[in-house]
XYZ file of C-alpha atoms in Angstrom:
566
model
C 0.125 0.120 0.032
C 1.498 3.411 -0.978
C 1.904 6.353 1.441
C -1.269 7.903 -0.583
C -3.413 5.150 -0.080
C -2.304 4.927 3.695
C -3.265 8.744 4.197
C -6.334 8.448 2.610
C -7.386 5.468 4.614
C -6.570 7.047 7.767
C -8.565 10.233 6.684
C -11.292 8.174 5.750
C -11.627 6.012 9.244
C -11.148 9.666 11.287
C -11.950 9.186 14.795
C -12.778 5.474 14.382
C -9.246 5.073 13.935
C -8.191 6.021 17.040
C -6.683 3.580 19.631
C -8.709 0.656 20.816
C -6.004 0.550 23.849
C -4.851 2.724 26.547
C -1.167 2.229 25.596
C 0.572 5.405 25.063
C 1.575 6.728 21.774
C 5.287 6.525 20.717
C 6.983 9.439 18.866
C 8.208 8.595 15.611
C 8.988 11.964 14.250
C 12.662 11.944 13.381
C 14.599 15.229 13.489
C 13.566 18.576 14.875
C 15.120 20.841 17.268
C 17.652 19.473 20.034
C 16.302 18.367 23.127
C 16.695 20.454 25.996
C 16.750 19.496 29.881
C 13.021 19.426 30.115
C 12.812 17.502 26.820
C 15.144 14.898 27.838
C 13.643 14.448 31.346
C 10.317 13.885 29.464
C 11.872 11.442 26.639
C 13.507 9.367 29.763
C 10.127 9.296 31.367
C 8.275 8.155 28.550
C 11.089 5.516 27.937
C 10.739 4.246 31.451
C 7.193 4.160 31.805
C 6.994 2.060 28.413
C 5.903 -1.333 28.263
C 9.058 -2.611 26.721
C 11.114 -1.136 29.386
C 9.099 -2.501 32.114
C 9.025 -5.968 30.595
C 12.823 -5.759 30.436
C 12.955 -4.754 34.157
C 10.841 -7.602 34.977
C 13.098 -9.821 33.035
C 16.337 -8.359 34.765
C 14.584 -8.698 38.378
C 13.872 -12.398 37.368
C 17.337 -12.913 36.131
C 18.969 -11.209 39.193
C 17.229 -13.517 41.337
C 19.282 -16.539 39.686
C 22.274 -15.985 41.836
C 20.410 -15.630 44.922
C 18.861 -19.063 44.341
C 22.281 -20.902 43.423
C 24.567 -18.948 45.728
C 24.238 -19.476 49.709
C 22.654 -15.740 51.209
C 23.894 -14.549 54.471
C 20.397 -13.869 55.444
C 19.315 -17.390 54.958
C 22.470 -19.435 56.398
C 25.427 -17.800 57.400
C 27.230 -21.005 58.178
C 26.798 -22.312 54.461
C 27.942 -18.863 53.579
C 31.159 -19.340 55.376
C 31.476 -22.856 54.096
C 31.408 -21.624 50.585
C 33.803 -18.844 50.917
C 36.440 -21.364 52.278
C 35.776 -23.834 49.566
C 35.886 -21.154 46.688
C 38.544 -18.571 47.651
C 39.074 -17.704 44.123
C 35.464 -16.740 43.331
C 34.787 -15.353 47.020
C 36.470 -11.772 46.144
C 34.343 -11.221 43.136
C 30.934 -12.628 44.692
C 31.705 -10.172 47.331
C 32.286 -7.258 44.966
C 29.150 -8.140 42.995
C 27.073 -8.642 46.486
C 26.054 -12.112 45.433
C 26.029 -13.077 49.061
C 23.238 -10.834 49.523
C 21.535 -10.514 46.481
C 18.150 -9.367 47.730
C 19.343 -6.295 49.680
C 22.253 -5.533 46.888
C 22.457 -1.952 45.477
C 21.788 -3.206 41.928
C 19.006 -5.620 42.791
C 17.218 -2.688 44.751
C 17.746 -0.289 41.898
C 16.146 -2.594 39.619
C 13.211 -3.366 42.060
C 12.769 0.527 42.423
C 12.962 1.164 38.695
C 10.248 -1.509 38.088
C 8.046 -0.210 40.539
C 8.152 3.262 39.342
C 7.948 2.030 35.903
C 4.693 0.381 36.505
C 2.994 3.080 38.600
C 4.200 5.838 35.432
C 2.758 3.517 33.316
C -0.683 2.447 35.127
C -1.644 5.806 36.164
C -2.039 7.723 32.709
C -3.555 4.710 31.286
C -5.990 4.221 34.010
C -7.093 7.705 33.659
C -7.406 7.471 29.748
C -9.419 4.413 30.289
C -11.844 5.839 32.575
C -12.217 8.498 30.140
C -13.119 5.803 27.524
C -15.851 4.281 29.534
C -17.492 7.422 30.274
C -17.313 8.370 26.448
C -19.635 6.935 23.626
C -18.094 4.954 20.883
C -16.883 7.251 18.104
C -19.083 7.854 15.093
C -18.901 5.800 11.779
C -16.084 6.741 9.289
C -16.799 8.148 6.010
C -15.579 4.920 3.867
C -16.960 1.896 5.681
C -15.962 -0.020 2.790
C -12.353 0.463 3.449
C -12.430 -1.313 6.972
C -11.156 -4.859 7.287
C -14.237 -6.602 7.682
C -17.328 -5.251 5.659
C -20.724 -5.784 4.217
C -23.707 -4.186 2.604
C -27.315 -4.757 1.176
C -30.272 -3.135 0.040
C -33.587 -3.505 1.965
C -36.942 -2.068 1.627
C -37.146 -1.131 5.348
C -36.965 2.796 6.263
C -33.531 3.871 7.601
C -34.782 4.616 10.672
C -36.219 1.468 11.232
C -33.145 -0.211 10.036
C -30.843 1.800 12.367
C -33.563 1.100 15.472
C -33.044 -2.519 14.430
C -29.103 -2.398 14.305
C -29.278 -0.639 17.691
C -31.310 -3.276 19.447
C -29.324 -6.251 18.059
C -25.970 -4.561 19.113
C -27.217 -4.079 22.466
C -28.696 -7.768 22.644
C -25.061 -8.962 21.856
C -23.727 -6.745 24.997
C -22.266 -3.802 22.662
C -22.192 -0.036 24.068
C -24.185 1.342 21.144
C -25.627 4.602 20.275
C -27.000 6.614 17.161
C -24.623 9.054 15.586
C -26.150 10.649 12.348
C -27.246 8.503 10.036
C -25.221 5.438 11.523
C -25.008 3.272 14.796
C -21.875 3.057 16.541
C -21.157 0.460 18.577
C -17.791 -1.079 21.040
C -17.223 -4.334 22.769
C -14.242 -5.758 24.695
C -13.477 -3.235 27.368
C -12.543 -5.782 29.339
C -9.363 -6.683 27.671
C -7.942 -3.024 28.902
C -9.440 -3.923 32.304
C -7.499 -7.159 32.422
C -4.430 -5.435 31.252
C -4.659 -2.724 33.591
C -5.410 -5.368 36.524
C -2.254 -7.422 35.075
C -0.080 -4.399 36.130
C -1.664 -3.297 39.147
C -1.234 -6.953 40.518
C 2.529 -6.568 39.760
C 2.509 -3.572 42.150
C 0.654 -5.383 44.714
C 3.277 -8.538 44.312
C 6.094 -5.969 44.450
C 4.458 -4.344 47.738
C 3.969 -7.557 49.127
C 7.471 -8.757 48.780
C 8.971 -5.626 50.134
C 6.289 -5.624 53.247
C 7.335 -9.719 53.857
C 10.919 -8.842 53.765
C 10.737 -6.109 56.220
C 8.133 -7.307 58.635
C 9.002 -11.296 58.266
C 10.789 -13.388 61.328
C 11.730 -16.943 60.671
C 13.747 -19.281 63.183
C 14.597 -22.977 63.434
C 14.432 -25.212 66.155
C 15.503 -28.710 66.673
C 13.229 -30.769 69.133
C 13.700 -34.188 70.606
C 10.618 -36.333 71.302
C 9.133 -35.337 74.455
C 10.656 -31.915 74.675
C 8.896 -28.643 73.649
C 9.401 -25.063 72.316
C 8.090 -21.663 73.499
C 8.100 -18.769 70.938
C 10.419 -16.636 72.455
C 13.352 -15.433 71.104
C 15.759 -17.306 73.753
C 14.381 -20.519 72.322
C 15.529 -20.414 68.851
C 18.565 -22.230 67.626
C 18.739 -19.745 64.763
C 16.621 -16.305 64.074
C 16.609 -13.821 61.504
C 13.910 -11.134 61.000
C 13.126 -7.960 58.784
C 14.502 -4.766 59.736
C 11.153 -3.489 60.817
C 10.083 -6.670 62.476
C 9.827 -6.300 66.724
C 10.544 -8.860 69.133
C 7.280 -8.154 70.692
C 5.492 -9.322 67.704
C 6.065 -13.001 68.041
C 3.020 -14.922 68.527
C 2.547 -16.260 71.995
C 2.393 -19.831 71.782
C 4.379 -23.205 72.684
C 4.262 -26.757 71.647
C 5.399 -29.911 72.593
C 6.914 -32.763 70.371
C 4.850 -36.146 71.502
C 6.481 -38.444 68.892
C 7.738 -38.483 65.418
C 6.839 -41.169 62.793
C 8.738 -42.001 59.548
C 8.057 -44.829 57.188
C 10.358 -45.878 54.170
C 9.851 -48.082 51.115
C 10.948 -51.377 52.084
C 11.690 -53.218 48.835
C 12.063 -52.194 45.343
C 13.971 -49.904 43.317
C 12.934 -47.369 45.750
C 13.907 -49.022 48.816
C 14.741 -46.600 51.816
C 12.582 -43.853 49.924
C 10.469 -41.772 52.628
C 6.705 -42.453 52.607
C 5.308 -40.821 55.596
C 6.995 -38.048 58.027
C 4.636 -36.953 60.520
C 5.189 -35.029 64.027
C 2.609 -35.255 66.526
C 2.507 -32.234 68.802
C 0.532 -30.724 71.576
C 0.349 -26.859 71.462
C -1.489 -24.150 73.478
C -2.319 -20.604 72.495
C -4.101 -18.451 74.754
C -4.557 -21.173 77.553
C -6.333 -23.703 75.206
C -4.389 -26.871 74.917
C -4.929 -28.727 71.317
C -3.325 -31.410 69.353
C -2.169 -31.823 65.910
C 0.024 -33.664 63.385
C 2.534 -31.701 61.409
C 3.410 -33.365 57.864
C 5.749 -31.984 54.988
C 4.208 -29.411 53.207
C 1.153 -29.086 55.882
C 2.245 -26.643 58.427
C 0.946 -26.011 61.713
C -0.870 -22.392 61.759
C -1.044 -20.572 64.987
C -2.255 -17.031 64.413
C 0.000 -15.357 62.140
C 2.749 -18.192 62.719
C 3.428 -21.301 60.432
C 5.071 -24.327 61.736
C 6.896 -26.157 59.296
C 8.553 -29.670 59.416
C 11.685 -29.519 57.806
C 13.881 -32.581 58.985
C 14.437 -35.283 61.229
C 16.878 -37.525 62.545
C 17.743 -39.875 65.826
C 19.141 -38.791 69.252
C 20.594 -41.752 71.087
C 20.149 -41.439 74.762
C 23.467 -42.042 76.782
C 24.546 -42.103 80.230
C 28.195 -40.930 81.481
C 29.445 -42.003 84.963
C 32.499 -40.765 86.672
C 35.098 -43.041 88.068
C 32.910 -43.216 91.344
C 29.893 -44.221 89.330
C 28.211 -40.960 89.557
C 25.969 -40.117 86.789
C 27.257 -36.861 85.256
C 25.198 -36.919 81.986
C 21.918 -38.732 80.964
C 19.831 -37.620 78.017
C 19.296 -37.600 74.269
C 22.034 -36.421 71.962
C 20.732 -35.316 68.544
C 23.169 -36.225 65.753
C 22.788 -34.917 62.369
C 22.371 -37.242 59.217
C 24.957 -37.326 56.317
C 23.327 -39.468 53.808
C 19.794 -40.501 52.868
C 20.150 -43.548 55.020
C 20.342 -41.131 58.188
C 24.019 -42.317 58.631
C 24.480 -39.743 61.611
C 27.262 -37.966 63.265
C 27.540 -35.575 66.425
C 29.228 -34.786 69.747
C 28.430 -35.458 73.265
C 29.909 -32.934 75.528
C 30.077 -33.257 79.309
C 30.723 -29.806 80.686
C 30.018 -29.722 84.405
C 30.097 -32.045 87.334
C 32.834 -34.535 86.298
C 35.932 -35.350 87.931
C 38.795 -37.391 87.296
C 40.083 -40.231 89.796
C 42.084 -37.388 91.759
C 39.104 -35.385 92.013
C 40.128 -32.902 89.445
C 37.604 -30.765 87.606
C 37.749 -31.901 83.998
C 35.527 -31.843 80.936
C 34.642 -34.979 78.529
C 33.837 -35.228 74.786
C 32.796 -37.802 72.785
C 32.593 -38.141 68.869
C 29.656 -39.901 67.752
C 28.872 -41.929 64.679
C 25.302 -43.462 64.321
C 23.750 -46.014 61.948
C 20.198 -46.921 62.098
C 20.463 -50.194 60.069
C 24.227 -51.405 60.443
C 26.240 -52.599 57.481
C 29.864 -53.061 56.627
C 30.944 -55.579 59.095
C 34.438 -56.918 58.202
C 35.107 -54.536 55.656
C 36.647 -51.806 58.001
C 33.887 -49.684 57.253
C 30.668 -48.656 59.009
C 27.498 -47.416 57.157
C 23.515 -47.509 57.350
C 21.798 -49.559 54.710
C 18.470 -48.462 55.724
C 17.065 -45.325 57.259
C 14.704 -46.987 59.678
C 15.968 -48.453 63.073
C 16.771 -52.018 61.939
C 20.069 -52.627 63.719
C 21.267 -49.508 65.165
C 25.012 -49.498 66.161
C 27.007 -46.410 67.511
C 30.719 -45.721 67.544
C 32.132 -43.457 70.240
C 35.629 -42.000 70.520
C 36.469 -40.367 74.044
C 38.485 -37.094 74.436
C 39.255 -35.651 78.260
C 40.310 -32.017 78.905
C 38.894 -28.566 78.179
C 36.036 -28.194 75.388
C 36.873 -24.588 75.067
C 33.059 -23.854 75.584
C 34.452 -20.875 77.865
C 36.743 -19.334 75.553
C 34.072 -16.857 74.000
C 34.340 -18.250 70.680
C 31.053 -19.807 69.278
C 31.068 -23.277 68.639
C 29.051 -25.789 66.638
C 27.214 -28.148 69.068
C 27.421 -31.061 66.739
C 31.285 -30.955 66.570
C 34.129 -31.458 69.017
C 36.948 -28.781 69.263
C 39.924 -31.249 70.540
C 42.745 -28.871 70.349
C 42.956 -28.651 74.191
C 41.733 -32.307 74.704
C 43.404 -35.949 74.781
C 42.024 -38.960 73.274
C 41.150 -42.032 75.489
C 43.063 -45.264 74.809
C 40.726 -48.343 75.351
C 41.101 -51.792 75.240
C 38.238 -52.745 72.883
C 37.564 -51.688 69.355
C 40.269 -50.005 67.445
C 42.084 -48.832 70.642
C 40.617 -45.354 70.324
C 36.965 -45.697 69.232
C 34.397 -48.902 70.239
C 31.400 -49.730 68.434
C 28.452 -50.314 70.640
C 24.960 -51.762 70.541
C 21.870 -50.613 72.508
C 22.558 -51.482 76.143
C 26.294 -51.994 76.125
C 28.706 -49.770 78.145
C 32.447 -48.651 76.946
C 34.564 -48.379 80.357
C 37.296 -45.455 79.866
C 40.675 -46.389 81.150
C 42.424 -45.266 84.439
C 39.278 -45.308 86.225
C 38.068 -42.226 84.054
C 34.597 -43.837 84.411
C 32.140 -44.967 81.835
C 29.581 -44.063 78.893
C 26.334 -46.491 78.182
C 24.562 -46.326 75.177
C 20.895 -46.938 76.388
C 18.113 -49.113 74.791
C 15.989 -46.093 74.285
C 16.778 -44.131 70.927
C 14.804 -41.238 70.454
C 14.002 -39.293 67.178
C 14.065 -35.516 66.781
C 12.463 -33.199 64.336
C 13.555 -29.793 63.137
C 10.924 -27.034 62.712
C 11.044 -24.051 61.030
C 8.574 -21.180 62.633
C 8.066 -18.345 60.411
C 5.683 -15.231 60.249
C 5.557 -13.481 56.499
C 2.592 -10.992 56.565
C 3.015 -10.210 52.870
C 2.093 -13.946 51.541
C -1.804 -13.696 51.623
C -1.304 -10.232 49.778
C 1.375 -11.755 47.256
C -0.967 -14.585 46.324
C -3.975 -12.438 45.917
C -1.696 -10.453 43.307
C -0.441 -13.478 41.789
C -4.299 -14.903 41.184
C -5.343 -11.231 40.217
C -2.476 -10.905 37.614
C -3.280 -14.401 35.970
C -6.769 -13.370 35.666
C -5.851 -10.096 34.305
C -3.172 -11.604 31.664
C -5.947 -13.997 30.469
C -8.383 -11.065 29.997
C -5.990 -9.179 28.051
C -4.883 -12.081 25.797
C -7.871 -13.712 25.069
C -10.597 -10.912 24.824
C -10.519 -8.552 21.719
C -11.748 -4.958 21.693
C -13.632 -4.033 18.496
C -16.046 -1.630 16.907
C -18.828 -2.126 14.946
C -20.694 0.549 12.839
C -24.217 0.218 10.712
C -25.098 3.017 8.313
C -28.626 2.995 6.795
C -29.120 5.715 3.974
C -31.834 5.948 1.351
C -30.657 5.615 -1.775
C -31.330 7.325 -5.403
C -33.887 4.871 -6.230
C -35.410 5.202 -2.858
C -34.477 2.014 -1.482
C -32.364 1.846 1.630
C -28.631 0.890 1.514
C -27.344 -0.859 4.453
C -23.651 -0.869 5.208
C -21.994 -2.847 8.181
C -18.257 -2.741 9.099
C -16.299 -3.842 11.965
C -12.539 -2.766 13.325
C -10.589 -4.601 15.874
C -7.326 -3.838 17.832
C -5.637 -6.451 16.062
C -6.405 -8.672 12.984
C -8.473 -11.767 13.855
C -10.396 -14.228 12.180
C -13.126 -13.750 14.582
C -13.922 -10.238 13.579
C -15.512 -11.072 10.164
C -17.215 -14.242 11.657
C -18.899 -11.938 14.272
C -19.958 -9.219 11.808
C -21.486 -11.903 9.661
C -23.512 -13.017 12.583
C -24.514 -9.591 13.318
C -25.432 -8.992 9.850
C -27.483 -12.287 9.835
C -29.387 -11.098 12.815
C -30.327 -7.612 11.498
C -31.196 -9.064 8.025
C -34.122 -10.594 9.840
C -35.427 -7.240 10.504
C -34.239 -5.780 7.491
C -34.436 -8.185 4.806
C -32.429 -7.646 1.419
C -34.568 -6.033 -1.477
C -35.128 -7.813 -4.709
C -32.365 -6.835 -7.164
C -33.530 -3.845 -9.503
C -34.617 -5.203 -12.754
C -31.710 -4.411 -15.412
C -33.077 -2.325 -18.308
C -34.065 -4.107 -21.216
C -31.314 -3.880 -24.356
C -32.468 -2.263 -27.363
C -32.780 -3.996 -30.719
C -29.622 -3.756 -32.953
C -30.402 -2.222 -36.027
C -29.899 -4.380 -39.219
C -26.771 -3.857 -41.128
C -27.106 -1.665 -44.264
C -25.798 -2.973 -47.705
C -23.041 -1.054 -48.608
C -24.410 -0.261 -52.037
C -27.613 1.197 -50.453
C -25.371 3.352 -48.119
C -23.738 4.822 -51.363
C -27.385 5.521 -52.620
């Protein structure tokens, strides 16, 4: 199509060719005077609030979250961050400069987040105002040349033009078009929900961004390992680890407590999936506001207490041991949680006797034992010890004893599952390897030189690890996500279109009906819909019989040449 045809078509469409969306028009003019400061600010604002920049920022935000998922974050687990740094000394300086260990609070991630927030607001406000104006206004009148629109049909009828327009108005309103009579035509429009869905999608994105920021500022999250029979009260001192948002106050912790009554874990016993977990259940008793209740916490089925949720995230075994000094006095008795190191719950840990122990000379000393536990023993005769099934089938524990200073009072933080032996001496024993001894439930390892003994009791308890979290923005984020999906669906599957019906009396006195449609984008459904509307309208304004063609006059007989010469 030539430029002349294009200009003629635009002139023919007139107001009917106005945008069918609220998207801002882009300036395509080239040249002109140099932009000043205000001009550059306007240009930057238009670019920032454009749809392509918003999509680009959204993509950058998603891309920026990738290192936050792959690299340990200080806010989530500082110990994992330290382990990662020790294992990757070359990458660590680069990652620290790029703030990869604190992605979500980094300068570059915050900049993308704020720019996206501003872009969405700057895009939504003018479009919302324009959409409200479109809802309050009427569909534009018919263009001068309906036959140049993408969908067009025409016929002649004996009905009066006024009757045709009235029938067209009724048909269009019956199909839920917004319609009115404008001059000699009826103008109608439909599909406003497309723009409403588009705006709802953008507003939902803002809601999700606000919910994310709100959740980060006011969230709290802590972990607690609890052995069967022990309890937990939701106070800061009870947590094994705790982190919260910058605006969260300790007095905002939900007041409740619970006790782990029992833990039940079942596993696949045979087949290719042998050892695969089937059931993890923690039976608890909890109290809130003086009322005692019972509940079962499962994986992905947390206990909800007010605004807090208690998740079951891990479990393991806690063998019960008893330590006695050389005089037979019990200096330690209790369940010792051990950490699993494989899928069959082969576990390691440490037993620490910090107070109450004295050697054979009456001198105060501390004891420590490295523990290695397997719930179902295998590896006998092979010089190794490992578990072949995660359930308690044949439990065995190997202990290595030390005496001296545990350095718990050195002022340095210690891992409760590891033993610092820098200031300790290892016991030499008669059984086992000479330094370590494998023990069955009920057996006792005697320490040399009258140092005492340690007994592996027959009672083996289980422990469960819980995560207690308060995230106030979750409900708002879910609402925003649902609204975003609904709005996006409307903007994708609903088409906004306009239809005009013109009825005028022809020169021969017969009414000429023209019907045309225009959509925001080309669609095969528009001609189909126009055909359906035309069929409905022809029931009220049936096509007239074609006008008789004028009779042809008989041709004159040829005149012989001789006659013509006379």
